[in-house]
Amino acid sequence: MKASSLALGLFFLQLFSSQACGNSVAPATDAAADQGTRPDATSSDVTTPVIPPVNGCYRLTPTAVYAPSVLFAGQPLGLTVEDRRGMGLCACTPTLAPLPISSARGYSLQACSCCENCDCVDRGYAASELLGAVSGPRVDLLVEGEPERRSVRVVNSSTSCESRSMVIGDVTVVGPDELRVSGPRLYWARVTGTHRGCCESLVGFVDRVAGRSIELTPMTCDTTTCEACDPIERRPNQPFTSDHLLGALAAGSWTLNVAGTTRTFEVTAR
């Protein structure tokens, strides 16, 4: 009877000691500017990849892609692909790996050269490309993880477009400041609103830069031949979302004006 009591006491002593030890462990942190703390096992914000890397790189699923719908002659074509989930990886280098597609410029967002045994979690990734001016009437972009490819139309002159029906709903400036970045550190304006297009009506922007002030004039452009189009006054309002490349901006305070909607934003030095 005494032996049984002693064994039972040892069992409870080990149980309480194990629980106390588990409660005393604090989550590890990393002081790097572009890394966060590793969440505990119950967090749903970060998912650790279960697929092993291929050639040292993890394929990522984009949470946002920034590219224009319309370019006016001379405007450069840019592309930014983001994954802001972090995926539980540490100290990775994001990259836009080209895809072997002959009919489009294809890219896959990947996280490469990760630190497998380091105690940190990246906040997310952004990889950008400046693809230069487009010579043809259109260029197709395909980003792995997106259901459809994007067509960027090139308009030779803004005189074939109109701005009377444009109503701006919101203007958001997007930059890479909190992410791990590769390529140029591009900033974008994402503009939403309504317009009265005809058939394949896309929205582009005529831009003007003066010092640290950027002014965008939104334009509705019919990039294909429309048949039996109602006068613009009779057309219904159509919602749009369109991106415009602001560029790799110098550090400091900037002002963006889009048809009377103004945003002031900061570009941090890196």
Coordinates of N, CA and C in Angstrom, one line a residue, residues 61-227:
T61 N 2.2 31.8 -53.3 CA 0.9 32.2 -53.9 C 0.7 33.6 -53.7
P62 N 0.6 34.5 -54.7 CA 0.6 35.9 -54.6 C -0.7 36.3 -53.8
T63 N -0.6 37.3 -53.0 CA -1.8 37.9 -52.4 C -2.2 39.2 -53.1
A64 N -1.2 39.8 -53.9 CA -1.5 41.0 -54.7 C -0.5 41.0 -55.9
V65 N -1.1 41.5 -57.0 CA -0.2 41.7 -58.2 C -0.6 43.1 -58.7
Y66 N 0.5 43.9 -59.0 CA 0.3 45.3 -59.5 C 0.9 45.4 -60.9
A67 N 0.1 45.8 -61.8 CA 0.5 46.0 -63.2 C -0.6 46.9 -63.8
P68 N -0.2 47.7 -64.8 CA -1.1 48.6 -65.4 C -2.1 47.9 -66.4
S69 N -3.2 48.5 -66.7 CA -4.1 48.1 -67.7 C -3.9 48.7 -69.0
V70 N -3.5 50.0 -68.9 CA -3.2 50.8 -70.1 C -1.9 51.5 -69.9
L71 N -1.0 51.5 -71.0 CA 0.1 52.4 -71.0 C 0.0 53.3 -72.2
F72 N 0.3 54.6 -71.9 CA 0.5 55.5 -73.0 C 1.9 55.5 -73.5
A73 N 2.1 55.9 -74.8 CA 3.4 55.8 -75.4 C 4.5 56.4 -74.5
G74 N 5.5 55.6 -74.3 CA 6.7 56.1 -73.5 C 6.6 55.7 -72.1
Q75 N 5.5 55.3 -71.5 CA 5.4 54.9 -70.1 C 6.0 53.5 -70.0
P76 N 6.8 53.3 -68.9 CA 7.4 52.0 -68.7 C 6.4 51.0 -68.2
L77 N 6.7 49.7 -68.5 CA 5.9 48.6 -68.0 C 6.6 48.1 -66.7
G78 N 5.9 48.1 -65.6 CA 6.4 47.5 -64.4 C 5.5 46.4 -63.9
L79 N 6.0 45.6 -63.0 CA 5.2 44.5 -62.4 C 5.7 44.3 -61.0
T80 N 4.8 44.2 -60.0 CA 5.2 43.8 -58.7 C 4.2 42.7 -58.2
V81 N 4.8 41.7 -57.6 CA 4.1 40.6 -57.1 C 4.4 40.4 -55.6
E82 N 3.3 40.4 -54.8 CA 3.5 40.3 -53.3 C 2.9 39.0 -52.7
D83 N 3.5 38.6 -51.7 CA 2.9 37.6 -50.8 C 3.1 38.1 -49.4
R84 N 2.0 38.6 -48.7 CA 2.1 39.3 -47.4 C 1.8 38.3 -46.3
R85 N 1.8 37.0 -46.5 CA 1.5 36.1 -45.5 C 2.7 35.6 -44.8
G86 N 3.9 35.7 -45.4 CA 5.1 35.3 -44.7 C 5.4 33.8 -44.8
M87 N 4.4 32.9 -44.7 CA 4.5 31.5 -44.8 C 5.4 30.8 -43.8
G88 N 5.7 31.5 -42.7 CA 6.5 31.0 -41.7 C 8.0 30.8 -42.0
L89 N 8.4 31.3 -43.1 CA 9.8 31.2 -43.6 C 10.7 32.3 -42.9
C90 N 12.0 32.1 -43.0 CA 12.9 33.1 -42.3 C 14.0 33.5 -43.3
A91 N 14.2 34.8 -43.3 CA 15.4 35.4 -44.0 C 15.5 35.0 -45.5
C92 N 14.4 34.9 -46.2 CA 14.4 34.4 -47.6 C 14.6 35.6 -48.5
T93 N 15.1 35.3 -49.7 CA 15.2 36.3 -50.8 C 14.1 36.1 -51.8
P94 N 13.1 37.0 -52.0 CA 12.1 36.8 -53.0 C 12.7 37.0 -54.4
T95 N 12.0 36.3 -55.3 CA 12.5 36.4 -56.7 C 11.3 36.2 -57.6
L96 N 11.3 36.8 -58.8 CA 10.4 36.5 -59.9 C 11.1 35.6 -60.9
A97 N 10.8 34.3 -60.8 CA 11.4 33.4 -61.7 C 10.6 33.3 -63.0
P98 N 11.3 33.5 -64.1 CA 10.5 33.5 -65.4 C 10.0 32.1 -65.7
L99 N 8.8 32.1 -66.3 CA 8.1 30.8 -66.7 C 8.3 30.6 -68.2
P100 N 8.5 29.4 -68.6 CA 8.8 29.1 -70.1 C 7.4 29.2 -70.9
I101 N 6.9 30.4 -71.1 CA 5.7 30.6 -71.8 C 6.0 31.5 -73.0
S102 N 5.7 31.0 -74.2 CA 6.0 31.7 -75.4 C 5.0 32.8 -75.7
S103 N 3.7 32.6 -75.3 CA 2.6 33.6 -75.6 C 2.5 34.7 -74.6
A104 N 3.2 34.7 -73.5 CA 3.1 35.8 -72.5 C 4.4 35.8 -71.7
R105 N 4.6 36.9 -71.0 CA 5.7 37.1 -70.1 C 5.2 36.5 -68.8
G106 N 5.7 35.3 -68.4 CA 5.3 34.6 -67.3 C 6.3 34.6 -66.1
Y107 N 5.7 34.7 -64.9 CA 6.6 34.7 -63.7 C 6.0 33.9 -62.6
S108 N 6.9 33.4 -61.8 CA 6.5 32.7 -60.5 C 7.2 33.4 -59.4
L109 N 6.4 33.8 -58.3 CA 7.0 34.4 -57.1 C 7.5 33.2 -56.3
Q110 N 8.8 33.3 -55.9 CA 9.5 32.3 -55.1 C 10.3 32.9 -54.0
A111 N 10.4 32.2 -52.9 CA 11.3 32.5 -51.8 C 12.5 31.6 -51.8
C112 N 13.7 32.2 -51.9 CA 14.9 31.4 -52.1 C 15.9 31.7 -51.0
S113 N 16.9 30.8 -50.9 CA 18.0 31.0 -49.9 C 17.5 31.3 -48.5
C114 N 16.4 30.6 -48.1 CA 15.9 30.8 -46.7 C 16.8 30.2 -45.7
C115 N 16.8 30.8 -44.5 CA 17.5 30.2 -43.4 C 16.7 29.2 -42.7
E116 N 17.0 27.9 -42.8 CA 16.2 26.8 -42.4 C 16.2 26.7 -40.8
N117 N 17.3 27.1 -40.2 CA 17.4 26.8 -38.8 C 17.5 28.1 -37.9
C118 N 17.0 29.2 -38.5 CA 17.0 30.5 -37.8 C 15.7 30.7 -37.1
D119 N 15.7 31.5 -36.1 CA 14.5 31.7 -35.3 C 13.9 33.1 -35.6
C120 N 13.3 33.2 -36.8 CA 12.6 34.4 -37.2 C 11.5 34.0 -38.2
V121 N 10.6 35.0 -38.4 CA 9.5 34.8 -39.4 C 9.5 36.1 -40.3
D122 N 9.6 35.9 -41.6 CA 9.4 37.0 -42.5 C 8.0 37.5 -42.5
R123 N 7.8 38.8 -42.6 CA 6.5 39.4 -42.7 C 5.8 39.2 -44.1
G124 N 6.6 39.1 -45.1 CA 6.1 38.9 -46.4 C 7.1 39.3 -47.4
Y125 N 6.8 39.1 -48.7 CA 7.7 39.3 -49.8 C 7.1 40.1 -50.9
A126 N 8.0 40.9 -51.6 CA 7.6 41.6 -52.8 C 8.8 41.5 -53.8
A127 N 8.5 41.1 -55.0 CA 9.5 41.1 -56.1 C 9.0 41.9 -57.3
S128 N 9.8 42.7 -57.8 CA 9.4 43.7 -58.9 C 10.3 43.6 -60.1
E129 N 9.8 43.9 -61.2 CA 10.5 44.0 -62.5 C 10.1 45.3 -63.2
L130 N 11.1 46.0 -63.7 CA 10.9 47.1 -64.7 C 11.2 46.5 -66.1
L131 N 10.1 46.4 -66.9 CA 10.2 45.7 -68.2 C 10.4 46.6 -69.3
G132 N 10.5 47.9 -69.1 CA 10.8 48.9 -70.1 C 9.5 49.3 -70.9
A133 N 9.7 50.0 -72.0 CA 8.6 50.5 -72.8 C 8.2 49.3 -73.7
V134 N 6.9 49.3 -74.0 CA 6.3 48.2 -74.8 C 6.1 48.7 -76.2
S135 N 6.6 48.0 -77.2 CA 6.5 48.5 -78.6 C 5.2 48.1 -79.3
G136 N 4.7 46.9 -78.9 CA 3.5 46.5 -79.6 C 2.2 47.0 -79.0
P137 N 1.1 46.7 -79.6 CA -0.2 47.2 -79.1 C -0.6 46.6 -77.8
R138 N 0.0 45.5 -77.4 CA -0.4 44.8 -76.1 C 0.7 43.9 -75.7
V139 N 0.8 43.6 -74.4 CA 1.6 42.6 -73.9 C 0.9 41.8 -72.8
D140 N 1.0 40.5 -72.8 CA 0.3 39.7 -71.8 C 1.3 39.3 -70.7
L141 N 0.8 39.3 -69.5 CA 1.5 38.9 -68.3 C 0.8 37.8 -67.6
L142 N 1.5 36.8 -67.3 CA 1.0 35.6 -66.5 C 1.8 35.4 -65.3
V143 N 1.1 35.5 -64.1 CA 1.7 35.3 -62.8 C 1.2 34.0 -62.2
E144 N 2.1 33.1 -61.9 CA 1.7 31.8 -61.4 C 0.8 32.0 -60.1
G145 N -0.3 31.3 -60.0 CA -1.2 31.5 -58.9 C -2.4 32.3 -59.2
E146 N -2.3 33.1 -60.3 CA -3.5 33.9 -60.7 C -4.3 33.1 -61.8
P147 N -5.6 33.1 -61.7 CA -6.4 32.3 -62.6 C -6.3 32.7 -64.1
E148 N -6.1 34.0 -64.4 CA -6.0 34.5 -65.7 C -4.8 35.3 -66.0
R149 N -4.4 35.4 -67.2 CA -3.3 36.3 -67.6 C -3.9 37.7 -67.7
R150 N -3.0 38.7 -67.6 CA -3.3 40.1 -67.7 C -2.9 40.6 -69.1
S151 N -3.7 41.4 -69.7 CA -3.3 42.1 -71.0 C -3.1 43.6 -70.7
V152 N -1.9 44.1 -71.0 CA -1.6 45.5 -70.9 C -1.7 46.1 -72.3
R153 N -2.6 47.1 -72.5 CA -2.8 47.7 -73.8 C -1.9 49.0 -73.9
V154 N -1.4 49.2 -75.0 CA -0.6 50.4 -75.3 C -1.4 51.3 -76.2
V155 N -1.6 52.5 -75.7 CA -2.3 53.6 -76.5 C -1.4 54.6 -76.9
N156 N -1.3 54.9 -78.2 CA -0.3 55.9 -78.7 C -0.6 57.3 -78.3
S157 N -1.9 57.7 -78.2 CA -2.2 59.0 -77.8 C -3.4 59.1 -76.9
S158 N -3.4 60.0 -75.9 CA -4.5 60.1 -75.0 C -5.7 60.8 -75.7
T159 N -5.5 61.3 -76.9 CA -6.6 62.0 -77.5 C -7.7 61.0 -77.9
S160 N -7.4 59.7 -78.0 CA -8.4 58.7 -78.3 C -9.2 58.3 -77.1
C161 N -8.9 58.8 -75.9 CA -9.5 58.5 -74.7 C -10.3 59.7 -74.1
E162 N -11.1 59.4 -73.1 CA -11.8 60.5 -72.5 C -11.8 60.4 -71.0
S163 N -12.1 61.6 -70.3 CA -12.0 61.6 -68.9 C -13.3 62.2 -68.3
R164 N -14.3 62.5 -69.1 CA -15.5 63.2 -68.6 C -16.3 62.4 -67.6
S165 N -16.3 61.1 -67.9 CA -17.2 60.2 -67.1 C -16.5 59.6 -65.9
M166 N -15.3 60.0 -65.6 CA -14.5 59.3 -64.5 C -15.0 59.9 -63.2
V167 N -15.3 58.9 -62.3 CA -15.6 59.3 -60.9 C -14.6 58.5 -60.0
I168 N -13.8 59.1 -59.2 CA -12.8 58.4 -58.4 C -13.5 58.0 -57.1
G169 N -13.3 56.8 -56.7 CA -13.8 56.3 -55.4 C -12.8 56.3 -54.4
D170 N -11.6 55.7 -54.6 CA -10.6 55.6 -53.6 C -9.2 55.5 -54.3
V171 N -8.2 56.0 -53.6 CA -6.8 56.0 -54.1 C -6.0 55.4 -53.0
T172 N -5.2 54.4 -53.3 CA -4.3 53.7 -52.3 C -2.9 53.7 -52.9
V173 N -2.0 54.2 -52.1 CA -0.6 54.1 -52.5 C 0.0 52.8 -51.8
V174 N 0.7 52.0 -52.6 CA 1.2 50.7 -52.2 C 2.7 50.7 -52.4
G175 N 3.4 50.4 -51.3 CA 4.9 50.3 -51.4 C 5.4 49.1 -50.6
P176 N 6.7 48.8 -50.7 CA 7.2 47.6 -50.1 C 7.9 47.7 -48.8
D177 N 7.6 48.8 -48.0 CA 8.4 49.1 -46.9 C 8.5 48.0 -45.8
E178 N 7.5 47.3 -45.6 CA 7.5 46.3 -44.5 C 7.8 44.9 -45.0
L179 N 8.1 44.7 -46.2 CA 8.3 43.4 -46.8 C 9.8 43.2 -47.1
R180 N 10.2 41.9 -47.3 CA 11.5 41.6 -47.9 C 11.3 41.8 -49.4
V181 N 12.3 42.5 -50.0 CA 12.1 43.0 -51.4 C 13.3 42.6 -52.2
S182 N 13.0 42.2 -53.5 CA 14.0 42.1 -54.5 C 13.6 42.9 -55.7
G183 N 14.6 43.3 -56.5 CA 14.3 44.1 -57.6 C 14.1 45.6 -57.2
P184 N 13.7 46.4 -58.1 CA 13.5 47.9 -57.7 C 12.4 48.0 -56.7
R185 N 12.5 48.9 -55.8 CA 11.5 49.2 -54.8 C 10.4 50.1 -55.4
L186 N 9.5 49.5 -56.1 CA 8.5 50.2 -56.8 C 7.3 50.6 -55.9
Y187 N 6.7 51.8 -56.2 CA 5.5 52.3 -55.6 C 4.4 52.4 -56.6
W188 N 3.2 52.0 -56.2 CA 2.1 52.0 -57.1 C 0.9 52.8 -56.5
A189 N 0.1 53.3 -57.4 CA -1.2 53.9 -57.1 C -2.3 52.9 -57.6
R190 N -3.1 52.5 -56.7 CA -4.3 51.6 -57.0 C -5.5 52.5 -56.9
V191 N -6.2 52.7 -58.0 CA -7.3 53.6 -58.1 C -8.6 52.8 -58.4
T192 N -9.7 53.1 -57.6 CA -11.0 52.5 -57.9 C -12.0 53.6 -58.2
G193 N -13.0 53.3 -58.9 CA -14.1 54.3 -59.2 C -15.0 53.8 -60.2
T194 N -15.7 54.7 -61.0 CA -16.6 54.3 -62.0 C -16.3 55.1 -63.3
H195 N -16.7 54.6 -64.4 CA -16.5 55.3 -65.7 C -17.6 54.8 -66.6
R196 N -17.7 55.4 -67.8 CA -18.7 55.0 -68.8 C -18.1 54.6 -70.1
G197 N -17.5 53.4 -70.1 CA -16.8 52.9 -71.3 C -17.8 52.3 -72.2
C198 N -17.3 51.9 -73.4 CA -18.2 51.3 -74.4 C -18.0 49.8 -74.4
C199 N -17.0 49.3 -75.2 CA -16.9 47.8 -75.2 C -15.7 47.4 -74.3
E200 N -14.5 47.3 -74.8 CA -13.4 46.9 -73.9 C -12.7 48.2 -73.4
S201 N -13.4 48.9 -72.5 CA -12.9 50.1 -72.0 C -11.9 49.9 -70.8
L202 N -10.7 50.3 -70.9 CA -9.7 50.2 -69.8 C -9.3 51.6 -69.4
V203 N -8.8 51.7 -68.1 CA -8.5 52.9 -67.5 C -6.9 53.0 -67.4
G204 N -6.4 54.1 -68.0 CA -5.0 54.4 -67.8 C -4.9 55.8 -67.3
F205 N -3.6 56.3 -67.1 CA -3.3 57.5 -66.4 C -2.3 58.3 -67.1
V206 N -2.6 59.6 -67.4 CA -1.5 60.5 -67.9 C -0.9 61.1 -66.7
D207 N 0.4 61.0 -66.5 CA 1.1 61.4 -65.3 C 2.0 62.6 -65.5
R208 N 2.1 63.4 -64.5 CA 3.0 64.6 -64.5 C 3.6 64.7 -63.1
V209 N 5.0 64.8 -63.1 CA 5.7 64.8 -61.9 C 6.4 66.2 -61.8
A210 N 6.2 66.8 -60.6 CA 6.9 68.1 -60.4 C 7.5 68.0 -59.0
G211 N 8.8 67.9 -58.9 CA 9.4 67.8 -57.5 C 8.9 66.5 -56.9
R212 N 8.3 66.6 -55.7 CA 7.8 65.4 -55.0 C 6.3 65.3 -55.1
S213 N 5.7 65.9 -56.1 CA 4.3 65.9 -56.4 C 4.0 65.2 -57.7
I214 N 3.1 64.2 -57.6 CA 2.7 63.4 -58.8 C 1.2 63.7 -59.0
E215 N 0.9 64.0 -60.3 CA -0.5 64.2 -60.6 C -0.9 63.2 -61.7
L216 N -2.0 62.5 -61.5 CA -2.5 61.5 -62.4 C -3.9 62.0 -63.0
T217 N -4.0 61.9 -64.3 CA -5.3 62.2 -64.9 C -5.8 60.9 -65.5
P218 N -6.9 60.3 -64.9 CA -7.4 59.0 -65.3 C -8.2 59.2 -66.7
M219 N -8.0 58.2 -67.5 CA -8.6 58.3 -68.9 C -9.2 56.9 -69.2
T220 N -10.4 57.0 -69.7 CA -11.1 55.8 -70.2 C -10.8 55.6 -71.7
C221 N -10.2 54.4 -72.0 CA -9.7 54.2 -73.4 C -10.4 52.9 -73.9
D222 N -11.1 53.0 -75.1 CA -11.6 51.9 -75.8 C -10.5 51.3 -76.7
T223 N -10.0 50.2 -76.3 CA -8.8 49.6 -77.0 C -9.2 48.7 -78.1
T224 N -10.4 48.5 -78.4 CA -10.9 47.8 -79.6 C -12.0 48.6 -80.2
T225 N -12.3 48.2 -81.5 CA -13.3 48.9 -82.2 C -14.7 48.6 -81.7
C226 N -15.4 49.6 -81.3 CA -16.8 49.4 -80.7 C -17.8 49.6 -81.8
E227 N -18.9 48.8 -81.7 CA -20.0 48.9 -82.6 C -21.3 49.2 -81.9

